[in-house]
Amino acid sequence: MVAPHTILDALDASTRTLASLGSVIAAAIAVAAIAVVVTALGVRRPRPLKMAIGALVVSLALGEVLLVWFHLRLWQLAEVIDPLTGASAGTFAVPLWIESEKLYVWALILAVIALVARRKGDELRPLLGTAAAALAIGALVWGRPFADPLPDFLGGYRAYLAAWTSGDTGMAMGLAQGLAASRQYYYNTWYMWAHPPLLFLSYGAFVASFFGSILMLFHRRSSYEQVAYRWARLGYLPLTLGMVVGIPWAIIAWQGESWWWSGKVNMSIMMWLLYTAYLHARLYLRRPGMWRVVAALAVLSFVALVLTYVTTYVIPGAHSVV
Amino acid sequence: MERSAQSNGARTSWDFALIAITVALMGALGVQSLVGTLYTWWAYANVTGWERSGQPQFIATMNAVAAPLVVALVVVMGLCVPKRLLSRRTLVVVSAGMVAAGGLAALIARSVTAGLTVYLCAAAAIQVVVVALTLAGTAGLRYLSENRIAKAGSGLLHLGFIVAALVIVALQRSAAMLPVSLLAAALLTIGSGLAFYARSSSRAAIDEETAS
């Protein structure tokens, strides 16, 4: 049977490697993010801005590769073992978009969108690039995926190893059971590898749609509205799929629990309803003055998206990380 | 020609009215969701042990408020589904028949769930026929788009919503829950993809308004 201190030592070594390599990558991300903001707001020339966004994408992608390595190490190391019998419940396939890594993934997706946006790309890119840079800085400051990775997961797992090491078998058994359940119903479920990334993909597309709507409201040109719609329909697909895929997950994982009217679910429903209403209203865009209703719905939908994201951190309940 | 234009105008108004009602009902549910979220936020912060003492009552109230809105939404969707197939008069008769069948099932089984299940199954059956006829290229089906692929997408999309609603209403404790959920996800994705990408998107009358 593997000794708990052996796992703990290997885990600490991997965490240190992540922190030390991550500090270099974090510095590169910060420099690239500042370059994006300066070129978007100061220089205002398309080519340097695109290069700065490219540098941001590369540095964020390098960070993501490092995080993948760290998660693979967790897959190898973080095993749930019964302290009495030595029976193993298996290791953790911790998804790449939870806890400290949420904002980071969203920043990466948005930076890629900022780089590849073609239709009205030169007008959208300063806004998208600045938003991606702000998210990247936010991810480094609040998420701290390299310096303080997965605080809830590692905190819980380290507590289990500590109880096992100290010889408190009763506590270690209790913590092991809790970890095995969270492994089965949360970390290692296929839903976790489909539901969150689909939603983050949609969030990225909706940011582009929001900026398209803002440009449309300022310039009053239907070409901007077309851009907003194109990004919205691209976002609506993964949003709907992600939410529908989340339903069986919620039914299985939270059976009997009152998840249906939790803050996050409430807000997600509102956001989806608003985007559905936007796409429905848009069918009648040719009616006089309808573009104002459509633009208002687009902006309102995006406000709902931001509130939905913030709800995770503000309101307790299912989905919460309060 | 004039009659056809009038008929088209009436049809557009009818479609527009259904979409306006759908948007209004969704808006009402959205407002309820927002109010529920704000209340949850307030309750967690100000009522000690609210999760145990107040949450069950909160959920019951939310369910009670949402129920008529959801039923109305399902009924409107039920009207939207066969509208492609039937004339308005037949549509109203068929829809009333579906509501009556659902109501009867609810009374017999003494369960709103049973009533909604019957209603949704009827809507799903009609929608399957609509999709089949659309794919076969049958004339006479009324859609906002003339593009056949977009029509099929719209049909599959609505079928996906009905199947997803069936999962929530009737299949939560069934072994079929997961495969039927995945079927709904597939229908919604394929339907959305076809509906969004096959038809050319409308252009707003903004430029003209700005120019004038």
PDB file of N, CA, C and O in Angstrom, chain A residues 137-190:
ATOM      1  N   ILE A 137      -5.542  39.208 -16.660  1.00  0.00           N
ATOM      2  CA  ILE A 137      -4.992  39.812 -15.435  1.00  0.00           C
ATOM      3  C   ILE A 137      -5.844  39.381 -14.233  1.00  0.00           C
ATOM      4  O   ILE A 137      -5.313  39.015 -13.168  1.00  0.00           O
ATOM      5  N   GLY A 138      -7.174  39.390 -14.411  1.00  0.00           N
ATOM      6  CA  GLY A 138      -8.077  38.938 -13.340  1.00  0.00           C
ATOM      7  C   GLY A 138      -7.783  37.496 -12.940  1.00  0.00           C
ATOM      8  O   GLY A 138      -7.780  37.159 -11.754  1.00  0.00           O
ATOM      9  N   ALA A 139      -7.530  36.649 -13.957  1.00  0.00           N
ATOM     10  CA  ALA A 139      -7.236  35.233 -13.676  1.00  0.00           C
ATOM     11  C   ALA A 139      -5.959  35.096 -12.852  1.00  0.00           C
ATOM     12  O   ALA A 139      -5.869  34.248 -11.959  1.00  0.00           O
ATOM     13  N   LEU A 140      -4.959  35.939 -13.163  1.00  0.00           N
ATOM     14  CA  LEU A 140      -3.689  35.855 -12.426  1.00  0.00           C
ATOM     15  C   LEU A 140      -3.833  36.398 -11.004  1.00  0.00           C
ATOM     16  O   LEU A 140      -3.253  35.858 -10.064  1.00  0.00           O
ATOM     17  N   VAL A 141      -4.619  37.480 -10.866  1.00  0.00           N
ATOM     18  CA  VAL A 141      -4.719  38.135  -9.551  1.00  0.00           C
ATOM     19  C   VAL A 141      -5.673  37.371  -8.631  1.00  0.00           C
ATOM     20  O   VAL A 141      -5.343  37.096  -7.476  1.00  0.00           O
ATOM     21  N   TRP A 142      -6.873  37.019  -9.123  1.00  0.00           N
ATOM     22  CA  TRP A 142      -7.864  36.360  -8.254  1.00  0.00           C
ATOM     23  C   TRP A 142      -7.834  34.842  -8.358  1.00  0.00           C
ATOM     24  O   TRP A 142      -8.031  34.150  -7.376  1.00  0.00           O
ATOM     25  N   GLY A 143      -7.651  34.322  -9.578  1.00  0.00           N
ATOM     26  CA  GLY A 143      -7.657  32.869  -9.753  1.00  0.00           C
ATOM     27  C   GLY A 143      -6.371  32.238  -9.246  1.00  0.00           C
ATOM     28  O   GLY A 143      -6.396  31.216  -8.590  1.00  0.00           O
ATOM     29  N   ARG A 144      -5.253  32.851  -9.565  1.00  0.00           N
ATOM     30  CA  ARG A 144      -3.904  32.365  -9.198  1.00  0.00           C
ATOM     31  C   ARG A 144      -3.751  30.863  -9.491  1.00  0.00           C
ATOM     32  O   ARG A 144      -3.440  30.072  -8.601  1.00  0.00           O
ATOM     33  N   PRO A 145      -3.957  30.460 -10.759  1.00  0.00           N
ATOM     34  CA  PRO A 145      -3.926  29.025 -11.069  1.00  0.00           C
ATOM     35  C   PRO A 145      -2.552  28.378 -10.901  1.00  0.00           C
ATOM     36  O   PRO A 145      -2.474  27.160 -10.711  1.00  0.00           O
ATOM     37  N   PHE A 146      -1.485  29.190 -10.967  1.00  0.00           N
ATOM     38  CA  PHE A 146      -0.144  28.606 -10.810  1.00  0.00           C
ATOM     39  C   PHE A 146       0.332  28.692  -9.348  1.00  0.00           C
ATOM     40  O   PHE A 146       0.916  27.751  -8.813  1.00  0.00           O
ATOM     41  N   ALA A 147       0.069  29.835  -8.721  1.00  0.00           N
ATOM     42  CA  ALA A 147       0.574  30.048  -7.363  1.00  0.00           C
ATOM     43  C   ALA A 147      -0.257  29.304  -6.313  1.00  0.00           C
ATOM     44  O   ALA A 147       0.289  28.811  -5.321  1.00  0.00           O
ATOM     45  N   ASP A 148      -1.565  29.222  -6.527  1.00  0.00           N
ATOM     46  CA  ASP A 148      -2.446  28.580  -5.545  1.00  0.00           C
ATOM     47  C   ASP A 148      -3.452  27.705  -6.287  1.00  0.00           C
ATOM     48  O   ASP A 148      -4.644  28.004  -6.342  1.00  0.00           O
ATOM     49  N   PRO A 149      -2.963  26.574  -6.846  1.00  0.00           N
ATOM     50  CA  PRO A 149      -3.848  25.788  -7.723  1.00  0.00           C
ATOM     51  C   PRO A 149      -4.942  25.043  -6.953  1.00  0.00           C
ATOM     52  O   PRO A 149      -4.695  24.542  -5.853  1.00  0.00           O
ATOM     53  N   LEU A 150      -6.103  24.989  -7.524  1.00  0.00           N
ATOM     54  CA  LEU A 150      -7.229  24.175  -7.037  1.00  0.00           C
ATOM     55  C   LEU A 150      -7.335  24.151  -5.509  1.00  0.00           C
ATOM     56  O   LEU A 150      -7.233  23.086  -4.877  1.00  0.00           O
ATOM     57  N   PRO A 151      -7.530  25.313  -4.874  1.00  0.00           N
ATOM     58  CA  PRO A 151      -7.469  25.359  -3.406  1.00  0.00           C
ATOM     59  C   PRO A 151      -8.473  24.429  -2.708  1.00  0.00           C
ATOM     60  O   PRO A 151      -8.114  23.798  -1.701  1.00  0.00           O
ATOM     61  N   ASP A 152      -9.702  24.327  -3.230  1.00  0.00           N
ATOM     62  CA  ASP A 152     -10.701  23.465  -2.569  1.00  0.00           C
ATOM     63  C   ASP A 152     -10.322  21.992  -2.701  1.00  0.00           C
ATOM     64  O   ASP A 152     -10.320  21.247  -1.726  1.00  0.00           O
ATOM     65  N   PHE A 153     -10.002  21.583  -3.938  1.00  0.00           N
ATOM     66  CA  PHE A 153      -9.681  20.175  -4.163  1.00  0.00           C
ATOM     67  C   PHE A 153      -8.436  19.765  -3.370  1.00  0.00           C
ATOM     68  O   PHE A 153      -8.442  18.778  -2.629  1.00  0.00           O
ATOM     69  N   LEU A 154      -7.349  20.533  -3.537  1.00  0.00           N
ATOM     70  CA  LEU A 154      -6.102  20.151  -2.875  1.00  0.00           C
ATOM     71  C   LEU A 154      -6.217  20.293  -1.361  1.00  0.00           C
ATOM     72  O   LEU A 154      -5.613  19.504  -0.613  1.00  0.00           O
ATOM     73  N   GLY A 155      -6.996  21.286  -0.906  1.00  0.00           N
ATOM     74  CA  GLY A 155      -7.209  21.451   0.533  1.00  0.00           C
ATOM     75  C   GLY A 155      -7.866  20.203   1.125  1.00  0.00           C
ATOM     76  O   GLY A 155      -7.417  19.666   2.145  1.00  0.00           O
ATOM     77  N   GLY A 156      -8.913  19.731   0.443  1.00  0.00           N
ATOM     78  CA  GLY A 156      -9.625  18.542   0.904  1.00  0.00           C
ATOM     79  C   GLY A 156      -8.754  17.302   0.838  1.00  0.00           C
ATOM     80  O   GLY A 156      -8.741  16.480   1.766  1.00  0.00           O
ATOM     81  N   TYR A 157      -8.000  17.181  -0.251  1.00  0.00           N
ATOM     82  CA  TYR A 157      -7.173  15.982  -0.419  1.00  0.00           C
ATOM     83  C   TYR A 157      -6.016  15.961   0.579  1.00  0.00           C
ATOM     84  O   TYR A 157      -5.692  14.916   1.152  1.00  0.00           O
ATOM     85  N   ARG A 158      -5.434  17.148   0.818  1.00  0.00           N
ATOM     86  CA  ARG A 158      -4.321  17.231   1.787  1.00  0.00           C
ATOM     87  C   ARG A 158      -4.823  16.935   3.202  1.00  0.00           C
ATOM     88  O   ARG A 158      -4.117  16.308   3.998  1.00  0.00           O
ATOM     89  N   ALA A 159      -6.043  17.395   3.519  1.00  0.00           N
ATOM     90  CA  ALA A 159      -6.618  17.132   4.850  1.00  0.00           C
ATOM     91  C   ALA A 159      -6.774  15.620   5.060  1.00  0.00           C
ATOM     92  O   ALA A 159      -6.500  15.093   6.148  1.00  0.00           O
ATOM     93  N   TYR A 160      -7.199  14.935   4.000  1.00  0.00           N
ATOM     94  CA  TYR A 160      -7.348  13.462   4.071  1.00  0.00           C
ATOM     95  C   TYR A 160      -5.985  12.790   4.295  1.00  0.00           C
ATOM     96  O   TYR A 160      -5.841  11.915   5.162  1.00  0.00           O
ATOM     97  N   LEU A 161      -4.965  13.242   3.537  1.00  0.00           N
ATOM     98  CA  LEU A 161      -3.630  12.663   3.699  1.00  0.00           C
ATOM     99  C   LEU A 161      -3.080  12.945   5.101  1.00  0.00           C
ATOM    100  O   LEU A 161      -2.446  12.078   5.726  1.00  0.00           O
ATOM    101  N   ALA A 162      -3.351  14.182   5.608  1.00  0.00           N
ATOM    102  CA  ALA A 162      -2.851  14.554   6.935  1.00  0.00           C
ATOM    103  C   ALA A 162      -3.494  13.686   8.017  1.00  0.00           C
ATOM    104  O   ALA A 162      -2.819  13.207   8.942  1.00  0.00           O
ATOM    105  N   ALA A 163      -4.826  13.455   7.895  1.00  0.00           N
ATOM    106  CA  ALA A 163      -5.523  12.624   8.887  1.00  0.00           C
ATOM    107  C   ALA A 163      -4.993  11.195   8.847  1.00  0.00           C
ATOM    108  O   ALA A 163      -4.781  10.557   9.883  1.00  0.00           O
ATOM    109  N   TRP A 164      -4.746  10.708   7.651  1.00  0.00           N
ATOM    110  CA  TRP A 164      -4.221   9.342   7.472  1.00  0.00           C
ATOM    111  C   TRP A 164      -2.809   9.243   8.073  1.00  0.00           C
ATOM    112  O   TRP A 164      -2.494   8.288   8.802  1.00  0.00           O
ATOM    113  N   THR A 165      -1.978  10.249   7.788  1.00  0.00           N
ATOM    114  CA  THR A 165      -0.601  10.250   8.304  1.00  0.00           C
ATOM    115  C   THR A 165      -0.586  10.299   9.831  1.00  0.00           C
ATOM    116  O   THR A 165       0.228   9.622  10.475  1.00  0.00           O
ATOM    117  N   SER A 166      -1.519  11.102  10.404  1.00  0.00           N
ATOM    118  CA  SER A 166      -1.512  11.269  11.864  1.00  0.00           C
ATOM    119  C   SER A 166      -2.057  10.043  12.597  1.00  0.00           C
ATOM    120  O   SER A 166      -1.994   9.970  13.824  1.00  0.00           O
ATOM    121  N   GLY A 167      -2.628   9.095  11.850  1.00  0.00           N
ATOM    122  CA  GLY A 167      -3.149   7.878  12.468  1.00  0.00           C
ATOM    123  C   GLY A 167      -4.594   8.001  12.892  1.00  0.00           C
ATOM    124  O   GLY A 167      -5.149   7.083  13.498  1.00  0.00           O
ATOM    125  N   ASP A 168      -5.241   9.124  12.594  1.00  0.00           N
ATOM    126  CA  ASP A 168      -6.662   9.303  12.911  1.00  0.00           C
ATOM    127  C   ASP A 168      -7.495   8.579  11.850  1.00  0.00           C
ATOM    128  O   ASP A 168      -8.015   9.185  10.908  1.00  0.00           O
ATOM    129  N   THR A 169      -7.597   7.270  12.025  1.00  0.00           N
ATOM    130  CA  THR A 169      -8.212   6.442  10.980  1.00  0.00           C
ATOM    131  C   THR A 169      -9.680   6.795  10.754  1.00  0.00           C
ATOM    132  O   THR A 169     -10.153   6.810   9.607  1.00  0.00           O
ATOM    133  N   GLY A 170     -10.401   7.107  11.839  1.00  0.00           N
ATOM    134  CA  GLY A 170     -11.824   7.443  11.715  1.00  0.00           C
ATOM    135  C   GLY A 170     -12.020   8.659  10.829  1.00  0.00           C
ATOM    136  O   GLY A 170     -12.845   8.642   9.896  1.00  0.00           O
ATOM    137  N   MET A 171     -11.242   9.707  11.127  1.00  0.00           N
ATOM    138  CA  MET A 171     -11.372  10.924  10.322  1.00  0.00           C
ATOM    139  C   MET A 171     -10.927  10.669   8.879  1.00  0.00           C
ATOM    140  O   MET A 171     -11.576  11.122   7.927  1.00  0.00           O
ATOM    141  N   ALA A 172      -9.822   9.935   8.725  1.00  0.00           N
ATOM    142  CA  ALA A 172      -9.305   9.635   7.381  1.00  0.00           C
ATOM    143  C   ALA A 172     -10.332   8.851   6.567  1.00  0.00           C
ATOM    144  O   ALA A 172     -10.536   9.106   5.371  1.00  0.00           O
ATOM    145  N   MET A 173     -11.025   7.907   7.246  1.00  0.00           N
ATOM    146  CA  MET A 173     -12.053   7.113   6.562  1.00  0.00           C
ATOM    147  C   MET A 173     -13.196   8.015   6.074  1.00  0.00           C
ATOM    148  O   MET A 173     -13.668   7.900   4.941  1.00  0.00           O
ATOM    149  N   GLY A 174     -13.626   8.907   6.980  1.00  0.00           N
ATOM    150  CA  GLY A 174     -14.719   9.835   6.636  1.00  0.00           C
ATOM    151  C   GLY A 174     -14.337  10.721   5.459  1.00  0.00           C
ATOM    152  O   GLY A 174     -15.126  10.886   4.515  1.00  0.00           O
ATOM    153  N   LEU A 175     -13.120  11.277   5.512  1.00  0.00           N
ATOM    154  CA  LEU A 175     -12.667  12.152   4.424  1.00  0.00           C
ATOM    155  C   LEU A 175     -12.511  11.366   3.123  1.00  0.00           C
ATOM    156  O   LEU A 175     -12.825  11.867   2.036  1.00  0.00           O
ATOM    157  N   ALA A 176     -12.030  10.107   3.233  1.00  0.00           N
ATOM    158  CA  ALA A 176     -11.858   9.261   2.034  1.00  0.00           C
ATOM    159  C   ALA A 176     -13.212   8.992   1.369  1.00  0.00           C
ATOM    160  O   ALA A 176     -13.330   9.025   0.138  1.00  0.00           O
ATOM    161  N   GLN A 177     -14.240   8.758   2.216  1.00  0.00           N
ATOM    162  CA  GLN A 177     -15.579   8.503   1.652  1.00  0.00           C
ATOM    163  C   GLN A 177     -16.108   9.743   0.919  1.00  0.00           C
ATOM    164  O   GLN A 177     -16.680   9.645  -0.169  1.00  0.00           O
ATOM    165  N   GLY A 178     -15.891  10.915   1.546  1.00  0.00           N
ATOM    166  CA  GLY A 178     -16.311  12.167   0.918  1.00  0.00           C
ATOM    167  C   GLY A 178     -15.598  12.388  -0.406  1.00  0.00           C
ATOM    168  O   GLY A 178     -16.218  12.768  -1.417  1.00  0.00           O
ATOM    169  N   LEU A 179     -14.290  12.123  -0.424  1.00  0.00           N
ATOM    170  CA  LEU A 179     -13.507  12.302  -1.659  1.00  0.00           C
ATOM    171  C   LEU A 179     -13.948  11.320  -2.745  1.00  0.00           C
ATOM    172  O   LEU A 179     -14.054  11.676  -3.925  1.00  0.00           O
ATOM    173  N   ALA A 180     -14.206  10.060  -2.310  1.00  0.00           N
ATOM    174  CA  ALA A 180     -14.635   9.049  -3.293  1.00  0.00           C
ATOM    175  C   ALA A 180     -15.969   9.461  -3.932  1.00  0.00           C
ATOM    176  O   ALA A 180     -16.168   9.296  -5.145  1.00  0.00           O
ATOM    177  N   ALA A 181     -16.878  10.024  -3.094  1.00  0.00           N
ATOM    178  CA  ALA A 181     -18.179  10.463  -3.632  1.00  0.00           C
ATOM    179  C   ALA A 181     -17.998  11.638  -4.590  1.00  0.00           C
ATOM    180  O   ALA A 181     -18.593  11.666  -5.674  1.00  0.00           O
ATOM    181  N   SER A 182     -17.148  12.609  -4.207  1.00  0.00           N
ATOM    182  CA  SER A 182     -16.958  13.774  -5.089  1.00  0.00           C
ATOM    183  C   SER A 182     -16.232  13.357  -6.371  1.00  0.00           C
ATOM    184  O   SER A 182     -16.457  13.917  -7.441  1.00  0.00           O
ATOM    185  N   ARG A 183     -15.387  12.332  -6.250  1.00  0.00           N
ATOM    186  CA  ARG A 183     -14.712  11.802  -7.446  1.00  0.00           C
ATOM    187  C   ARG A 183     -15.734  11.198  -8.403  1.00  0.00           C
ATOM    188  O   ARG A 183     -15.706  11.445  -9.606  1.00  0.00           O
ATOM    189  N   GLN A 184     -16.663  10.407  -7.812  1.00  0.00           N
ATOM    190  CA  GLN A 184     -17.649   9.705  -8.646  1.00  0.00           C
ATOM    191  C   GLN A 184     -18.671  10.665  -9.259  1.00  0.00           C
ATOM    192  O   GLN A 184     -19.044  10.519 -10.421  1.00  0.00           O
ATOM    193  N   TYR A 185     -19.138  11.654  -8.452  1.00  0.00           N
ATOM    194  CA  TYR A 185     -20.255  12.492  -8.928  1.00  0.00           C
ATOM    195  C   TYR A 185     -19.827  13.853  -9.446  1.00  0.00           C
ATOM    196  O   TYR A 185     -20.655  14.615  -9.932  1.00  0.00           O
ATOM    197  N   TYR A 186     -18.567  14.177  -9.311  1.00  0.00           N
ATOM    198  CA  TYR A 186     -18.160  15.520  -9.738  1.00  0.00           C
ATOM    199  C   TYR A 186     -16.902  15.461 -10.616  1.00  0.00           C
ATOM    200  O   TYR A 186     -16.991  15.600 -11.835  1.00  0.00           O
ATOM    201  N   TYR A 187     -15.755  15.230  -9.980  1.00  0.00           N
ATOM    202  CA  TYR A 187     -14.497  15.390 -10.719  1.00  0.00           C
ATOM    203  C   TYR A 187     -14.379  14.449 -11.921  1.00  0.00           C
ATOM    204  O   TYR A 187     -13.961  14.860 -12.994  1.00  0.00           O
ATOM    205  N   ASN A 188     -14.722  13.186 -11.762  1.00  0.00           N
ATOM    206  CA  ASN A 188     -14.449  12.209 -12.825  1.00  0.00           C
ATOM    207  C   ASN A 188     -15.637  11.950 -13.749  1.00  0.00           C
ATOM    208  O   ASN A 188     -15.602  11.033 -14.550  1.00  0.00           O
ATOM    209  N   THR A 189     -16.706  12.750 -13.637  1.00  0.00           N
ATOM    210  CA  THR A 189     -17.856  12.511 -14.512  1.00  0.00           C
ATOM    211  C   THR A 189     -17.596  13.102 -15.896  1.00  0.00           C
ATOM    212  O   THR A 189     -16.918  14.122 -16.019  1.00  0.00           O
ATOM    213  N   TRP A 190     -18.168  12.456 -16.903  1.00  0.00           N
ATOM    214  CA  TRP A 190     -17.963  12.966 -18.277  1.00  0.00           C
ATOM    215  C   TRP A 190     -18.648  14.312 -18.462  1.00  0.00           C
ATOM    216  O   TRP A 190     -18.246  15.122 -19.281  1.00  0.00           O
TER     217      TRP A 190
END
